[in-house]
Amino acid sequence: MNTLDNKRIVLGVSGSIAAYKAPDIVRRLIDLGADVRVIITEGGREFVSELSLQTVSKNKVHNNLWDKDAELAMGHIELAKWADVIIIAPASANTIAKICHGKADDLLSTVILATKAIIMIAPSMNQQMYASKAMNENLRILEARGVVNIEPGSGEQACGDIGEGRLAEPIEIAHQAANLFINNLLIGKKVLITLGGTIEAIDPVRFISNNSSGKMGMALANACVNSGAKVTMIIGSISTQIEKRAKAIFVTSADDMYEAVMDNIENQDLFISCAAVADFKPAKVSQNKIKNNTNLESIILSKNKDILESVCKLNSKPICIGFAAETENLISNATEKLINKKCDAIVVNDVSNREFGLNSDNNEVHFITSKKTEKIDKNSKQIIAEKLINKIVKYFF
Ligand code: C5P
């Protein structure tokens, strides 16, 4: 199971002998599909080499709040915003106390204060320190704030003591992070998703297409699988990794996509039309490559069938969610589409903003139903997808 696909994880490594296991934690997270960046504290640097962490994470290790060059590349606020999850492993007694009291005297504690990401800590320390009243109270406070405690194991410790306080195994840490994204919201449901762009042939080598990467649709497929759904994807032209746990059907043109959707729509509970379907195709496809000395001044186009609208017209239609990529009057244009295509909700984003364009890793959307419009603020497409699934379930299931 590749349940950390597209997840952005900051691993905070603090001062504990178990820091030598940090490169293995990075590897386990990457094995599950995560993109990992490491922050190391001064204490952590005593126990593990930054070069090892840099090599396995394939990213520069962040170690200093005051490093001007590092701040220019990816500053502490950007790191805090970038992360979907921050895992402190090993979490020393000192680091736990600092985050408990909201201190911001080094890079890791500052990023923790500045983030909206899920925070996980994997304590690692001497058994007596772990059993102390101060540590117990700190952990209780952090838990009440929603920090997830990856409980330490019991056994012989580096200092020779026997008891609780050994860092959880790297594989266990990675699996607990992956489990954060698993829920039962769509258990037993069948979901059909279209994604990517379509390719409309002009001749055997030339075509009309668009810039869609398929990232938003793939993030939705991933979120649906993580919510327990049986997912089928109808995939056009994409430039992103494929969610391996879903069934994938590959198509080229809008006509192919229409056929594939209609062949698979029966018994679906939810249809998410995320594909950037070309509205027009060349009316005639030349059998042979058009010669460059041909006096060709224009290409006659004909309209493609609207797949979403056709699904919405079916007698036993599933819940239908459309997407609208707009450059102006976002809400009014998208609301018009919601009404015209008769879908249950439409998700609109501003593609004139290059930060959230068709090919970006981030998005900012409005979720529009006939009753309500709700904004989902800028975030990674993965997190936007999870928030969308939450809304779809809340309104329609
Ligand atoms: O009208 P517009 O193309 O902006 O509508 C976008 C929505 O309609 C998207 O959900 C897209 O997947 C869907 N669509 C479709 N078939 C078309 C054109 C758009 O399913 N031919």
Coordinates of C-alpha atoms and ligand atoms in Angstrom, one line a residue, residues 273 275 277-279 305-308 322-323 337 341, ligand 1:
S273 CA -15.4 14.9 -13.6
A275 CA -10.6 15.9 -16.6
V277 CA -11.9 17.7 -21.7
A278 CA -11.3 19.5 -25.0
D279 CA -14.5 21.3 -25.8
K305 CA -19.9 15.7 -26.4
D306 CA -20.2 17.0 -22.8
I307 CA -19.4 14.0 -20.7
L308 CA -20.4 15.5 -17.3
G322 CA -17.8 18.9 -11.9
F323 CA -14.7 21.1 -12.1
K337 CA -22.2 25.6 -15.2
K341 CA -25.0 20.8 -16.5
Ligands
C5P1 O1 -17.7 23.9 -19.5 P1 -16.4 23.5 -19.0 O2 -15.6 22.7 -19.9 O3 -15.7 24.5 -18.2 O4 -16.9 22.5 -17.8 C1 -16.0 21.8 -17.0 C2 -16.5 20.6 -16.4 O5 -17.2 19.8 -17.4 C3 -15.4 19.7 -15.9 O6 -15.9 18.9 -14.9 C4 -15.1 18.8 -17.1 O7 -14.6 17.5 -16.8 C5 -16.5 18.6 -17.7 N1 -16.6 18.5 -19.2 C6 -17.0 17.3 -19.8 N2 -17.0 17.1 -21.1 C7 -16.7 18.2 -21.9 C8 -16.3 19.4 -21.4 C9 -16.2 19.5 -20.0 O8 -17.2 16.3 -19.0 N3 -16.8 18.0 -23.2

